Amino acid sequence: MDGNGRWAKNRGLPRIKGHEQGADAVRECVEGCGDLKIEFLTLYAFSAENWGRPKTEVLALMHLLERFLKEKTPELLEKNVRLQAIGRLTDLPDACQRQLHKSIERTAGNNGLTLILALSYGSRLEIIDGIKSLLRQIEEGHIDSAMIDVEMFSKHLYTRYYPDPDLLIRTSGELRLSNFLLWQLSYTEMYVTTKLWPDFTKDDLFAAVEEFGKRQRRYGGVL
Ligand code: IPE
Ligand code: MG
């Protein structure tokens, strides 16, 4: 969800206005996924590296997150969306954590779209956490190192309950992964749009999915 800052700058507004507009764009995307019967949507809302931004911006983003969760949970319930989160969630301010867990619990029974927020998320951290978790299992004698394979390692990542993404959409024209789901994106189709995240609409989502439909996925094999 990149480009909030540029969206605001283009209008001579403070960066936080871009983030607020970005939060509104989430609704379009969630609705679009519902229309398309997409099962999982992961939004890279706040990276582990984003903590390094100026304190005022970080604070404003945390307040926005808390408010977003509080205000949008009824809408998530109405739309049958199940909320989940990945990342080092304990890094979030207490009030955010409480609201997040409340929203997750309230939507736990929904069986439509699973909306996964990546918060204080970093893929390298996730992989390191996964390795530590595997090592613990070895130390406790539950598994033998020779048993480790791709499938088992995947079960030690934050994303263990979700399938690997089919499609990655990057907004604002940047051509990098920025430490997002490095392991899980191995065979994901990538789609880059120059649209800034706050301008990203349902139609943009549909265009991305249509383009995805034309791709030939070979997973390293031949057709
Ligand atoms: C992405 O927008 C939102 C967050 C990281 C929270 P940016 O804030 O990175 O927007 P630009 O890159 O400055 O335009
Ligand atoms: Mg950015």
mmCIF file of C-alpha atoms and ligand atoms in Angstrom:
data_model
loop_
_atom_site.group_PDB
_atom_site.id
_atom_site.type_symbol
_atom_site.label_atom_id
_atom_site.label_comp_id
_atom_site.label_asym_id
_atom_site.label_seq_id
_atom_site.Cartn_x
_atom_site.Cartn_y
_atom_site.Cartn_z
ATOM 1 C CA MET A 1 0.000 0.000 0.000
ATOM 2 C CA ASP A 2 2.612 2.475 -1.138
ATOM 3 C CA GLY A 3 2.270 6.117 -2.145
ATOM 4 C CA ASN A 4 0.316 7.711 0.696
ATOM 5 C CA GLY A 5 3.030 10.287 1.322
ATOM 6 C CA ARG A 6 3.306 11.258 -2.348
ATOM 7 C CA TRP A 7 -0.471 11.494 -2.638
ATOM 8 C CA ALA A 8 -0.482 14.040 0.194
ATOM 9 C CA LYS A 9 2.581 15.894 -1.102
ATOM 10 C CA ASN A 10 0.989 16.307 -4.533
ATOM 11 C CA ARG A 11 -1.830 18.148 -2.810
ATOM 12 C CA GLY A 12 0.299 20.176 -0.442
ATOM 13 C CA LEU A 13 -1.105 18.217 2.515
ATOM 14 C CA PRO A 14 0.699 16.673 5.513
ATOM 15 C CA ARG A 15 1.701 13.014 5.045
ATOM 16 C CA ILE A 16 -0.844 11.799 7.584
ATOM 17 C CA LYS A 17 -3.653 13.018 5.307
ATOM 18 C CA GLY A 18 -2.307 10.578 2.731
ATOM 19 C CA HIS A 19 -2.407 7.781 5.291
ATOM 20 C CA GLU A 20 -5.991 8.673 6.180
ATOM 21 C CA GLN A 21 -6.956 8.563 2.523
ATOM 22 C CA GLY A 22 -5.058 5.285 2.258
ATOM 23 C CA ALA A 23 -7.160 3.803 5.047
ATOM 24 C CA ASP A 24 -10.264 4.726 3.047
ATOM 25 C CA ALA A 25 -8.868 2.948 -0.012
ATOM 26 C CA VAL A 26 -8.844 -0.291 1.987
ATOM 27 C CA ARG A 27 -12.633 -0.404 1.806
ATOM 28 C CA GLU A 28 -12.611 -0.373 -2.035
ATOM 29 C CA CYS A 29 -10.108 -3.198 -2.101
ATOM 30 C CA VAL A 30 -11.927 -5.320 0.486
ATOM 31 C CA GLU A 31 -15.228 -4.843 -1.342
ATOM 32 C CA GLY A 32 -13.599 -5.719 -4.668
ATOM 33 C CA CYS A 33 -12.141 -8.897 -3.203
ATOM 34 C CA GLY A 34 -15.601 -9.773 -1.896
ATOM 35 C CA ASP A 35 -17.089 -9.259 -5.377
ATOM 36 C CA LEU A 36 -14.432 -11.531 -6.883
ATOM 37 C CA LYS A 37 -14.826 -14.143 -4.113
ATOM 38 C CA ILE A 38 -11.131 -13.851 -3.311
ATOM 39 C CA GLU A 39 -10.381 -15.823 -0.161
ATOM 40 C CA PHE A 40 -7.299 -14.066 1.222
ATOM 41 C CA LEU A 41 -6.087 -10.476 1.063
ATOM 42 C CA THR A 42 -2.895 -9.460 2.852
ATOM 43 C CA LEU A 43 -2.250 -5.744 3.272
ATOM 44 C CA TYR A 44 1.264 -4.557 4.092
ATOM 45 C CA ALA A 45 0.096 -1.814 6.411
ATOM 46 C CA PHE A 46 3.196 -1.200 8.543
ATOM 47 C CA SER A 47 6.634 -2.722 8.159
ATOM 48 C CA ALA A 48 9.177 -3.492 10.852
ATOM 49 C CA GLU A 49 11.328 -0.823 9.157
ATOM 50 C CA ASN A 50 8.544 1.783 9.350
ATOM 51 C CA TRP A 51 9.321 2.225 13.074
ATOM 52 C CA GLY A 52 12.313 4.253 11.862
ATOM 53 C CA ARG A 53 10.066 7.021 10.503
ATOM 54 C CA PRO A 54 9.716 10.287 12.441
ATOM 55 C CA LYS A 55 8.036 9.713 15.794
ATOM 56 C CA THR A 56 5.078 11.962 14.947
ATOM 57 C CA GLU A 57 4.292 9.970 11.804
ATOM 58 C CA VAL A 58 4.598 6.634 13.621
ATOM 59 C CA LEU A 59 2.293 7.854 16.402
ATOM 60 C CA ALA A 60 -0.229 9.178 13.904
ATOM 61 C CA LEU A 61 -0.173 5.856 12.024
ATOM 62 C CA MET A 62 -0.770 3.923 15.249
ATOM 63 C CA HIS A 63 -3.712 6.153 16.153
ATOM 64 C CA LEU A 64 -5.073 5.734 12.646
ATOM 65 C CA LEU A 65 -4.755 1.960 12.917
ATOM 66 C CA GLU A 66 -6.593 1.892 16.221
ATOM 67 C CA ARG A 67 -9.357 4.158 14.897
ATOM 68 C CA PHE A 68 -9.602 2.185 11.664
ATOM 69 C CA LEU A 69 -10.070 -1.068 13.561
ATOM 70 C CA LYS A 70 -12.625 0.436 15.930
ATOM 71 C CA GLU A 71 -14.658 2.083 13.178
ATOM 72 C CA LYS A 72 -14.448 -0.606 10.522
ATOM 73 C CA THR A 73 -15.098 -3.733 12.571
ATOM 74 C CA PRO A 74 -18.918 -3.440 12.199
ATOM 75 C CA GLU A 75 -18.409 -3.165 8.439
ATOM 76 C CA LEU A 76 -16.146 -6.215 8.441
ATOM 77 C CA LEU A 77 -18.837 -8.118 10.315
ATOM 78 C CA GLU A 78 -21.483 -6.994 7.849
ATOM 79 C CA LYS A 79 -19.315 -8.080 4.901
ATOM 80 C CA ASN A 80 -18.495 -11.463 6.465
ATOM 81 C CA VAL A 81 -14.765 -10.588 6.568
ATOM 82 C CA ARG A 82 -12.499 -12.413 9.009
ATOM 83 C CA LEU A 83 -9.663 -10.236 10.266
ATOM 84 C CA GLN A 84 -6.205 -11.653 10.988
ATOM 85 C CA ALA A 85 -2.772 -10.123 11.522
ATOM 86 C CA ILE A 86 0.849 -11.125 10.957
ATOM 87 C CA GLY A 87 4.032 -9.524 12.253
ATOM 88 C CA ARG A 88 5.623 -8.732 15.582
ATOM 89 C CA LEU A 89 2.287 -7.623 16.993
ATOM 90 C CA THR A 90 3.664 -7.190 20.507
ATOM 91 C CA ASP A 91 5.684 -4.211 19.181
ATOM 92 C CA LEU A 92 2.422 -2.288 18.674
ATOM 93 C CA PRO A 93 1.224 0.129 21.383
ATOM 94 C CA ASP A 94 -0.976 -1.620 23.989
ATOM 95 C CA ALA A 95 -4.173 0.157 22.929
ATOM 96 C CA CYS A 96 -3.595 -0.941 19.329
ATOM 97 C CA GLN A 97 -2.945 -4.514 20.374
ATOM 98 C CA ARG A 98 -6.118 -4.595 22.462
ATOM 99 C CA GLN A 99 -8.248 -3.201 19.648
ATOM 100 C CA LEU A 100 -6.626 -5.534 17.122
ATOM 101 C CA HIS A 101 -7.329 -8.626 19.218
ATOM 102 C CA LYS A 102 -10.869 -7.432 19.873
ATOM 103 C CA SER A 103 -11.518 -7.037 16.135
ATOM 104 C CA ILE A 104 -9.901 -10.391 15.368
ATOM 105 C CA GLU A 105 -12.070 -12.108 17.994
ATOM 106 C CA ARG A 106 -15.268 -10.397 16.884
ATOM 107 C CA THR A 107 -14.766 -11.416 13.251
ATOM 108 C CA ALA A 108 -13.427 -14.906 13.985
ATOM 109 C CA GLY A 109 -16.680 -16.619 12.988
ATOM 110 C CA ASN A 110 -16.846 -15.024 9.535
ATOM 111 C CA ASN A 111 -16.184 -17.244 6.548
ATOM 112 C CA GLY A 112 -15.933 -14.792 3.643
ATOM 113 C CA LEU A 113 -12.706 -12.962 2.814
ATOM 114 C CA THR A 114 -9.811 -13.373 5.259
ATOM 115 C CA LEU A 115 -8.196 -9.945 5.569
ATOM 116 C CA ILE A 116 -4.670 -10.223 6.940
ATOM 117 C CA LEU A 117 -2.978 -7.049 8.135
ATOM 118 C CA ALA A 118 0.817 -7.170 8.109
ATOM 119 C CA LEU A 119 1.793 -4.994 11.079
ATOM 120 C CA SER A 120 5.311 -4.452 12.326
ATOM 121 C CA TYR A 121 5.990 -7.081 9.701
ATOM 122 C CA GLY A 122 9.370 -7.900 8.248
ATOM 123 C CA SER A 123 10.005 -11.012 6.202
ATOM 124 C CA ARG A 124 13.576 -11.495 7.366
ATOM 125 C CA LEU A 125 12.435 -11.287 10.981
ATOM 126 C CA GLU A 126 9.691 -13.782 10.226
ATOM 127 C CA ILE A 127 12.195 -16.222 8.730
ATOM 128 C CA ILE A 128 14.492 -15.839 11.741
ATOM 129 C CA ASP A 129 11.539 -16.408 14.091
ATOM 130 C CA GLY A 130 10.692 -19.493 12.028
ATOM 131 C CA ILE A 131 14.219 -20.863 12.360
ATOM 132 C CA LYS A 132 14.150 -20.300 16.134
ATOM 133 C CA SER A 133 10.833 -22.083 16.390
ATOM 134 C CA LEU A 134 12.184 -25.049 14.434
ATOM 135 C CA LEU A 135 15.313 -25.172 16.591
ATOM 136 C CA ARG A 136 13.158 -25.271 19.722
ATOM 137 C CA GLN A 137 11.285 -28.265 18.351
ATOM 138 C CA ILE A 138 14.570 -30.009 17.611
ATOM 139 C CA GLU A 139 15.924 -29.244 21.092
ATOM 140 C CA GLU A 140 12.762 -30.570 22.683
ATOM 141 C CA GLY A 141 13.094 -33.731 20.600
ATOM 142 C CA HIS A 142 9.820 -33.313 18.659
ATOM 143 C CA ILE A 143 11.497 -33.344 15.259
ATOM 144 C CA ASP A 144 14.798 -34.315 13.684
ATOM 145 C CA SER A 145 16.663 -31.784 11.532
ATOM 146 C CA ALA A 146 16.602 -34.248 8.624
ATOM 147 C CA MET A 147 12.796 -33.910 8.569
ATOM 148 C CA ILE A 148 12.876 -30.207 7.698
ATOM 149 C CA ASP A 149 11.492 -29.501 4.263
ATOM 150 C CA VAL A 150 9.696 -26.606 2.531
ATOM 151 C CA GLU A 151 6.318 -27.644 3.862
ATOM 152 C CA MET A 152 7.505 -27.982 7.443
ATOM 153 C CA PHE A 153 9.347 -24.664 7.403
ATOM 154 C CA SER A 154 6.245 -22.954 6.010
ATOM 155 C CA LYS A 155 4.405 -24.156 9.116
ATOM 156 C CA HIS A 156 6.798 -22.149 11.307
ATOM 157 C CA LEU A 157 6.096 -18.817 9.608
ATOM 158 C CA TYR A 158 3.499 -16.234 10.691
ATOM 159 C CA THR A 159 1.565 -17.200 7.555
ATOM 160 C CA ARG A 160 1.270 -20.876 8.496
ATOM 161 C CA TYR A 161 -2.549 -20.786 8.332
ATOM 162 C CA TYR A 162 -2.740 -19.180 4.885
ATOM 163 C CA PRO A 163 -1.844 -20.268 1.361
ATOM 164 C CA ASP A 164 0.981 -18.543 -0.551
ATOM 165 C CA PRO A 165 -0.279 -15.506 -2.473
ATOM 166 C CA ASP A 166 -1.218 -15.927 -6.142
ATOM 167 C CA LEU A 167 -0.887 -12.242 -6.943
ATOM 168 C CA LEU A 168 1.192 -9.399 -5.509
ATOM 169 C CA ILE A 169 0.041 -5.875 -6.305
ATOM 170 C CA ARG A 170 2.514 -3.063 -5.693
ATOM 171 C CA THR A 171 1.228 0.493 -5.977
ATOM 172 C CA SER A 172 3.113 3.737 -6.703
ATOM 173 C CA GLY A 173 5.364 2.165 -9.327
ATOM 174 C CA GLU A 174 8.134 0.954 -7.017
ATOM 175 C CA LEU A 175 9.912 -2.166 -8.260
ATOM 176 C CA ARG A 176 10.965 -3.843 -5.047
ATOM 177 C CA LEU A 177 9.623 -6.249 -2.432
ATOM 178 C CA SER A 178 10.563 -4.171 0.629
ATOM 179 C CA ASN A 179 10.946 -7.197 2.910
ATOM 180 C CA PHE A 180 7.408 -8.453 2.270
ATOM 181 C CA LEU A 181 6.649 -12.208 2.322
ATOM 182 C CA LEU A 182 10.001 -13.122 0.742
ATOM 183 C CA TRP A 183 9.517 -16.852 1.273
ATOM 184 C CA GLN A 184 5.833 -16.919 0.364
ATOM 185 C CA LEU A 185 6.163 -14.908 -2.867
ATOM 186 C CA SER A 186 8.486 -17.429 -4.563
ATOM 187 C CA TYR A 187 5.968 -18.213 -7.325
ATOM 188 C CA THR A 188 3.603 -15.286 -6.950
ATOM 189 C CA GLU A 189 2.676 -13.275 -10.026
ATOM 190 C CA MET A 190 3.648 -9.615 -9.658
ATOM 191 C CA TYR A 191 1.651 -6.625 -10.829
ATOM 192 C CA VAL A 192 2.942 -3.080 -10.505
ATOM 193 C CA THR A 193 0.761 -0.031 -11.006
ATOM 194 C CA THR A 194 1.887 3.596 -10.924
ATOM 195 C CA LYS A 195 -1.343 4.494 -9.114
ATOM 196 C CA LEU A 196 -0.683 5.778 -5.602
ATOM 197 C CA TRP A 197 -2.392 3.663 -2.929
ATOM 198 C CA PRO A 198 -5.016 6.288 -1.925
ATOM 199 C CA ASP A 199 -6.122 6.417 -5.605
ATOM 200 C CA PHE A 200 -6.346 2.626 -5.939
ATOM 201 C CA THR A 201 -9.949 1.675 -6.734
ATOM 202 C CA LYS A 202 -12.012 -1.446 -7.211
ATOM 203 C CA ASP A 203 -11.517 -1.081 -10.969
ATOM 204 C CA ASP A 204 -7.748 -1.056 -10.460
ATOM 205 C CA LEU A 205 -8.080 -4.284 -8.487
ATOM 206 C CA PHE A 206 -10.206 -5.798 -11.251
ATOM 207 C CA ALA A 207 -7.609 -4.744 -13.857
ATOM 208 C CA ALA A 208 -4.858 -6.435 -11.830
ATOM 209 C CA VAL A 209 -6.870 -9.631 -11.463
ATOM 210 C CA GLU A 210 -7.718 -9.621 -15.170
ATOM 211 C CA GLU A 211 -4.032 -9.309 -16.022
ATOM 212 C CA PHE A 212 -3.292 -12.130 -13.570
ATOM 213 C CA GLY A 213 -5.782 -14.296 -15.474
ATOM 214 C CA LYS A 214 -3.630 -13.977 -18.608
ATOM 215 C CA ARG A 215 -0.441 -15.158 -16.944
ATOM 216 C CA GLN A 216 0.898 -18.644 -17.544
ATOM 217 C CA ARG A 217 2.191 -20.079 -14.313
ATOM 218 C CA ARG A 218 4.808 -22.740 -14.816
ATOM 219 C CA TYR A 219 6.422 -23.026 -11.375
ATOM 220 C CA GLY A 220 9.795 -23.683 -12.982
ATOM 221 C CA GLY A 221 8.394 -26.378 -15.265
ATOM 222 C CA VAL A 222 7.292 -26.319 -18.904
ATOM 223 C CA LEU A 223 3.797 -26.167 -20.306
HETATM 224 C C1 IPE B 1 2.777 3.684 2.533
HETATM 225 O O1 IPE B 1 2.864 4.979 2.039
HETATM 226 C C2 IPE B 1 2.090 3.633 3.871
HETATM 227 C C3 IPE B 1 2.912 3.163 4.998
HETATM 228 C C4 IPE B 1 4.121 2.737 4.933
HETATM 229 C C5 IPE B 1 2.264 3.178 6.289
HETATM 230 P P1 IPE B 1 4.205 5.810 2.202
HETATM 231 O O2 IPE B 1 4.115 6.609 3.457
HETATM 232 O O3 IPE B 1 5.378 4.923 2.078
HETATM 233 O O4 IPE B 1 4.102 6.793 0.953
HETATM 234 P P2 IPE B 1 5.298 7.421 0.108
HETATM 235 O O5 IPE B 1 6.191 6.289 -0.337
HETATM 236 O O6 IPE B 1 6.001 8.393 0.987
HETATM 237 O O7 IPE B 1 4.609 8.065 -1.059
HETATM 238 MG MG MG B 2 6.658 4.478 0.531
#
